[in-house]
Coordinates of C-alpha atoms in Angstrom, one line a residue:
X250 CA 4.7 -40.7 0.3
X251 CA 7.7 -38.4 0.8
X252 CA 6.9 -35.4 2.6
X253 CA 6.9 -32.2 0.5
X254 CA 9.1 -29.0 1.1
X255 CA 8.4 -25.1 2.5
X256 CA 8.0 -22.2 0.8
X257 CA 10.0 -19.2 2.7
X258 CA 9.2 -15.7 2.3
X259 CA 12.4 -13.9 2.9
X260 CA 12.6 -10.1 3.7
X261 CA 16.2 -8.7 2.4
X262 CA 17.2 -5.3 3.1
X263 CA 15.8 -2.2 1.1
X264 CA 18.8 -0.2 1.5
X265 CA 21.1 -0.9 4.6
X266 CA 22.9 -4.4 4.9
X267 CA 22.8 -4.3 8.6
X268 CA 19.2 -4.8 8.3
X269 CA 19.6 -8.3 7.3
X270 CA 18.4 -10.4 10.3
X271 CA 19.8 -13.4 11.4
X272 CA 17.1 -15.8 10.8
X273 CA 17.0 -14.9 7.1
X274 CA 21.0 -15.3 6.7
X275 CA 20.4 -18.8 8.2
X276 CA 17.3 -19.8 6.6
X277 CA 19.0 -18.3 2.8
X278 CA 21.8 -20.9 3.4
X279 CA 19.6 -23.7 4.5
X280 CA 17.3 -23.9 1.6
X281 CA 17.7 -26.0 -1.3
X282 CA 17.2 -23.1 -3.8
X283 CA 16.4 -19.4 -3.8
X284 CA 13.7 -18.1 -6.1
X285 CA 15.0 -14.4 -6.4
X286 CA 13.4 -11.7 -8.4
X287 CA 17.2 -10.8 -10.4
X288 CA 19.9 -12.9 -9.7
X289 CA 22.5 -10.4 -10.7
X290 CA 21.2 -8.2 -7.7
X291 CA 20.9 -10.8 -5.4
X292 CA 24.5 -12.6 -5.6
X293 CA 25.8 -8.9 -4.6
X294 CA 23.4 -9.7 -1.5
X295 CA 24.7 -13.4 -1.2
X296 CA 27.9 -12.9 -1.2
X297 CA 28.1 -10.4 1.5
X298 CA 26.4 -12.9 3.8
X299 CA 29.0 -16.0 2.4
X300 CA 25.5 -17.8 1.2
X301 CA 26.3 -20.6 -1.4
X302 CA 22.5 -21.4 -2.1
X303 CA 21.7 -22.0 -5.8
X304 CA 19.6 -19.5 -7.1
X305 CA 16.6 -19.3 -10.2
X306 CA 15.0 -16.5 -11.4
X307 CA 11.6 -15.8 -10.3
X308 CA 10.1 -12.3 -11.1
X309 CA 7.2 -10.7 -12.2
X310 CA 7.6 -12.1 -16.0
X311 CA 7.6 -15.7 -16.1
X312 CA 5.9 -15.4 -12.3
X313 CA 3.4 -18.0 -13.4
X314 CA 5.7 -20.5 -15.6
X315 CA 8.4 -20.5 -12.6
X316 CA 6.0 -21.0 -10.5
X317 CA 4.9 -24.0 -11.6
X318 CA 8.3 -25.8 -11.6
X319 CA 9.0 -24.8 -8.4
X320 CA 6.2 -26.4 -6.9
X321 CA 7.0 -29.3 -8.4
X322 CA 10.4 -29.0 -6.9
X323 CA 8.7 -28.7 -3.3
X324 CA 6.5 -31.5 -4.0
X325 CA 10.1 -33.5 -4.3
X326 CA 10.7 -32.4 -0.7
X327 CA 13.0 -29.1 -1.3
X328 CA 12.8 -26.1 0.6
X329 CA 12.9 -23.0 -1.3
X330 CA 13.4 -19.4 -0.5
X331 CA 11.7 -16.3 -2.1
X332 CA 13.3 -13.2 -1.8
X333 CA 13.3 -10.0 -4.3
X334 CA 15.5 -6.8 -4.8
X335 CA 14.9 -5.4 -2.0
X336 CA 12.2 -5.5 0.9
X337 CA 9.5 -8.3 1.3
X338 CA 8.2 -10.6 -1.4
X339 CA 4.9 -10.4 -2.0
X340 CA 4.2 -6.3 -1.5
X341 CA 4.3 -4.8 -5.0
X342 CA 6.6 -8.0 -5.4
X343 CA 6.4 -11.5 -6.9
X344 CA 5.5 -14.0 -4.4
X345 CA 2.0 -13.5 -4.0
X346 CA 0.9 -16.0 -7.0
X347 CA 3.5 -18.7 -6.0
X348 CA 1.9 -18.7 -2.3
X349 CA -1.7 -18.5 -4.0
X350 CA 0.0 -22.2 -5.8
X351 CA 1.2 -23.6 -2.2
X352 CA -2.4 -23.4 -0.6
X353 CA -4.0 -24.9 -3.3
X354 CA -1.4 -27.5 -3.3
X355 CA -1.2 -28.3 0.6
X356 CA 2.0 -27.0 0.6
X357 CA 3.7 -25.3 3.6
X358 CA 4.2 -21.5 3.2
X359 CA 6.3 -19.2 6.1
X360 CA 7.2 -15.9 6.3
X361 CA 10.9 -14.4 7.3
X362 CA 9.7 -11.3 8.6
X363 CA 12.1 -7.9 7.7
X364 CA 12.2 -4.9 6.0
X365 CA 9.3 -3.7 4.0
X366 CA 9.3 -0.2 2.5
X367 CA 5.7 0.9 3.2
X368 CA 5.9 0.3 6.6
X369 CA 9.1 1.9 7.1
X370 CA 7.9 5.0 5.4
X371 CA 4.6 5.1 7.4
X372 CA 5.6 5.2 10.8
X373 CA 8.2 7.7 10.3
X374 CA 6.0 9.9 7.6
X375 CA 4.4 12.0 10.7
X376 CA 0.9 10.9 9.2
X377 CA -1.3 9.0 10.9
X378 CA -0.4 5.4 10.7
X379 CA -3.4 3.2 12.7
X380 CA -5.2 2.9 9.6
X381 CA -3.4 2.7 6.5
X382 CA -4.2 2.0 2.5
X383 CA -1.7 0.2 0.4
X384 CA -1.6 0.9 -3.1
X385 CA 2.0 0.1 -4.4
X386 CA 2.2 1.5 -7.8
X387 CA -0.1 3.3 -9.6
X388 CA -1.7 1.3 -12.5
X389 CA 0.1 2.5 -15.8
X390 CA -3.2 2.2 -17.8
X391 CA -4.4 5.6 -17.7
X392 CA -8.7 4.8 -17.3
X393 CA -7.8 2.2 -14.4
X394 CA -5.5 4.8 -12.8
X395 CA -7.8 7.2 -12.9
X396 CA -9.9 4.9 -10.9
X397 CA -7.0 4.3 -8.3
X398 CA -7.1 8.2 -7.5
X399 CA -11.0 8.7 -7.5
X400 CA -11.4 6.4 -5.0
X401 CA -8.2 7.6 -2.8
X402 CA -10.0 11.2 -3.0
X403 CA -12.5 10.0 -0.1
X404 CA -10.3 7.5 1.6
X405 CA -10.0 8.7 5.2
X406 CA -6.9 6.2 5.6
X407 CA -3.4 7.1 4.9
X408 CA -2.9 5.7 1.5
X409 CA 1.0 4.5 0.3
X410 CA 1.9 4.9 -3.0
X411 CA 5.5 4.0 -4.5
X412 CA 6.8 5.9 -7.6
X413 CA 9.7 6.2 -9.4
X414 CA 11.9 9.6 -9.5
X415 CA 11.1 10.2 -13.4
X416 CA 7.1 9.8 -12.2
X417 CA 7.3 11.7 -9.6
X418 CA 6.3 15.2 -10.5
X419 CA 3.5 14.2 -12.9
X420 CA 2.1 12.0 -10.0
X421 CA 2.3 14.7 -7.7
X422 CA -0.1 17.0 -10.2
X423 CA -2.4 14.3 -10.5
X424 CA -2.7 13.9 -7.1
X425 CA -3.3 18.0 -6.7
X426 CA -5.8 17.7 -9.3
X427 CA -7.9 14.8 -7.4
X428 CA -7.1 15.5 -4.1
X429 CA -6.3 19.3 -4.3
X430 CA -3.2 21.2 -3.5
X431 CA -3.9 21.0 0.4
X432 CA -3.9 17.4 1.1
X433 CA -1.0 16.4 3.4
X434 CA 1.5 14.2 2.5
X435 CA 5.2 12.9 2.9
X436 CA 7.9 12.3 0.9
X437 CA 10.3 9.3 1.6
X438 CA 13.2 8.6 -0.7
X439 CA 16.5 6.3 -0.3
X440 CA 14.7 4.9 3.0
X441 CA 17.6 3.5 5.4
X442 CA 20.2 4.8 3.2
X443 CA 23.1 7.8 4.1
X444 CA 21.0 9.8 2.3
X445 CA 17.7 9.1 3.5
X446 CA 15.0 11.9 3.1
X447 CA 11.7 12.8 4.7
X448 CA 9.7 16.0 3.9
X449 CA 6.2 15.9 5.1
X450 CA 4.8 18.7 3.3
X451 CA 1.1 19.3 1.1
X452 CA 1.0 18.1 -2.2
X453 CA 0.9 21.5 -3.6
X454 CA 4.1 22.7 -1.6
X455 CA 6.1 19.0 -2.6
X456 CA 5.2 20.4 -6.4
X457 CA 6.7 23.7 -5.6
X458 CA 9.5 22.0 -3.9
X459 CA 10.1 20.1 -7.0
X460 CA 10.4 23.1 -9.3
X461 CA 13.7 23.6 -8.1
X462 CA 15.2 20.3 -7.6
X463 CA 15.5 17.4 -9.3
X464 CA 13.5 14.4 -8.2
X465 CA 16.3 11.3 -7.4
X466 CA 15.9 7.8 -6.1
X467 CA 12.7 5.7 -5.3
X468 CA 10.2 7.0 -3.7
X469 CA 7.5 6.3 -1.3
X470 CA 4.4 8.6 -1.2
X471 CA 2.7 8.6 2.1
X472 CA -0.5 10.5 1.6
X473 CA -3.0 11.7 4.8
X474 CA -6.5 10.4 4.1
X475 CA -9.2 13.1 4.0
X476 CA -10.3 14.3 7.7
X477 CA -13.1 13.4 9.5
X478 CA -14.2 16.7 9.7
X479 CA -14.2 17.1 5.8
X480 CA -15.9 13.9 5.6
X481 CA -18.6 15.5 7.9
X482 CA -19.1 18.6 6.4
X483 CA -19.5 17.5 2.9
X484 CA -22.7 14.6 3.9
X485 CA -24.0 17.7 5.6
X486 CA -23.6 20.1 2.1
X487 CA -25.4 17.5 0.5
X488 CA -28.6 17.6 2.3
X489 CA -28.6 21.5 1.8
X490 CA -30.7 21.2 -1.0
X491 CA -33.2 19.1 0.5
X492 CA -36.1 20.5 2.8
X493 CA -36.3 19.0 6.7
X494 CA -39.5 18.1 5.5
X495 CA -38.2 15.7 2.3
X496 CA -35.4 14.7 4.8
X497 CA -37.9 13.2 7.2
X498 CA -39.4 11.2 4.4
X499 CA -36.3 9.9 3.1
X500 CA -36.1 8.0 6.5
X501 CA -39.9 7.1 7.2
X502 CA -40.3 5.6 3.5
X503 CA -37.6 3.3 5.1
X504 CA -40.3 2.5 7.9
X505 CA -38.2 4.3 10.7
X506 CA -41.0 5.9 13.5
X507 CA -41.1 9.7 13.4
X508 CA -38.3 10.0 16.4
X509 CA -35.3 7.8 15.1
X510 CA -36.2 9.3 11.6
X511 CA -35.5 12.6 13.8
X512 CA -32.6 11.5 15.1
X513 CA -31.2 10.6 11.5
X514 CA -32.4 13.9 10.4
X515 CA -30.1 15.4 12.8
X516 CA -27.3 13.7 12.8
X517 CA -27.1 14.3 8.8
X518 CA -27.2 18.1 9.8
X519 CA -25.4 18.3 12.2
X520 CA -27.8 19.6 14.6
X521 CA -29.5 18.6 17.6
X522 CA -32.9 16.5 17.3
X523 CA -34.7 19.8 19.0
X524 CA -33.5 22.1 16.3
X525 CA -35.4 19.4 14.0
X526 CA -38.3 18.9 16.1
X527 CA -38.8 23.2 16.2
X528 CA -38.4 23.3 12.7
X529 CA -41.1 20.9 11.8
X530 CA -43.9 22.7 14.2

């Protein structure tokens, strides 16, 4: 039984050639083929780096087809590498179904690790970057993207959004409407270019910027998640309609003792457990 090939994930640059690593200019002229998202980009890429791999076309279109001869291709023992336009296959890029193929098959995937454009916008946004929400694109049907934004409104991660420049500004005033005007966020654009940009701003002073300029170049959206403190403040409004007295209930029809029910009580109010305990005498 001949032994079947690996699947390599390859990360290419997203802007700057000298990102290229080492390991990935090896690895590209190693393989027996290169799946790459558009083979006119790509040769621009390969022949920069002297790689003489044949290439396919693998991309978000026949993603399902292609994928199925080229795992037939690895079950003949060939190595192949993935790589797309720019960045790392698989985020808001094809890869992710052909991988999904490999485990099913028992064949071997690996990832050359590199430039992705999420991260590299996240951890120089000057938003908080421990906890972080990927969303790529926003869906293009309009209920489903709807959705997408009603559930970013109480996300209390950082949320990443990419967009195009002619999307931008009607993105950006259906991210004011959800999320309102004050929401923090940065703009990233042309991300390890000469002409990189970062402009961490609100969402209601990026539309205002915008009035005057004309949006250019992909963008990345990095977008603060709602504080804490919000978060707080509006589980605490929505017990203001309920007596101490109903609130108390609400936690001993759930068979909690009078003084953890108490302790609920005030923790939903923001008060201490005395305040609760004086106002029940």
């Amino acid at each position: 039984m001949s032994q079947t090939g690996t699947v390599y994930l390859v990360a290419t640059p997203i802007g700057n050639l000298e990102d290229m690593t080492f390991r990935a200019v090896r690895i590209l002229k190693e393989v027996d083929l290169i799946a790459a998202e558009d083979t006119r980009n790509s040769i621009k890429l390969l022949n920069h780096f002297e790689i003489d791999t044949p290439m396919t076309s693998y991309h978000e279109f026949n993603k399902v087809e292609k994928a199925v001869t080229l795992i037939e291709k690895l079950k003949e023992g060939q190595n192949i590498a993935v790589i797309t336009d720019a960045g790392t296959p698989g985020i808001s890029d094809p890869g992710e179904e052909l991988v999904r193929m490999c485990y099913d098959e028992g064949i071997e995937v690996t990832s050359v690790p590199g430039p992705a454009a999420c991260i590299t916008a996240v951890t120089m946004s000057g938003q908080a970057c421990r906890r972080f929400a990927f969303e790529a694109f926003l869906p293009k049907d309009k209920k489903e993207r709807r959705r997408v934004l009603e559930e970013t409104k109480n996300e209390t991660r950082t949320v990443i959004i990419y967009e195009a420049p002619h999307h931008l500004i009607g993105t950006l005033k259906e991210l004011a409407e959800v999320l309102g005007e004050d929401r923090g966020i940065t703009l990233c654009r042309e991300l390890t270019k000469k002409h990189e940009e970062k402009e961490k701003t609100t969402i209601g002073g990026a539309l205002k910027s915008y009035e005057t300029k004309e949006p250019r170049g992909e963008y990345v959206l990095v977008i603060a998640g709602k504080s804490k403190a919000e978060v707080l403040e509006e589980a605490r409004a929505a017990y203001e309609d309920m007596t101490i007295e109903e609130h108390m209930d609400m936690y001993l029809s759930k068979g909690m003792d009078k003084k953890e029910a108490m302790k609920a009580v005030a923790k939903d109010r923001g008060v201490s457990k005395r305040d609760i305990y004086n106002a029940l005498l």
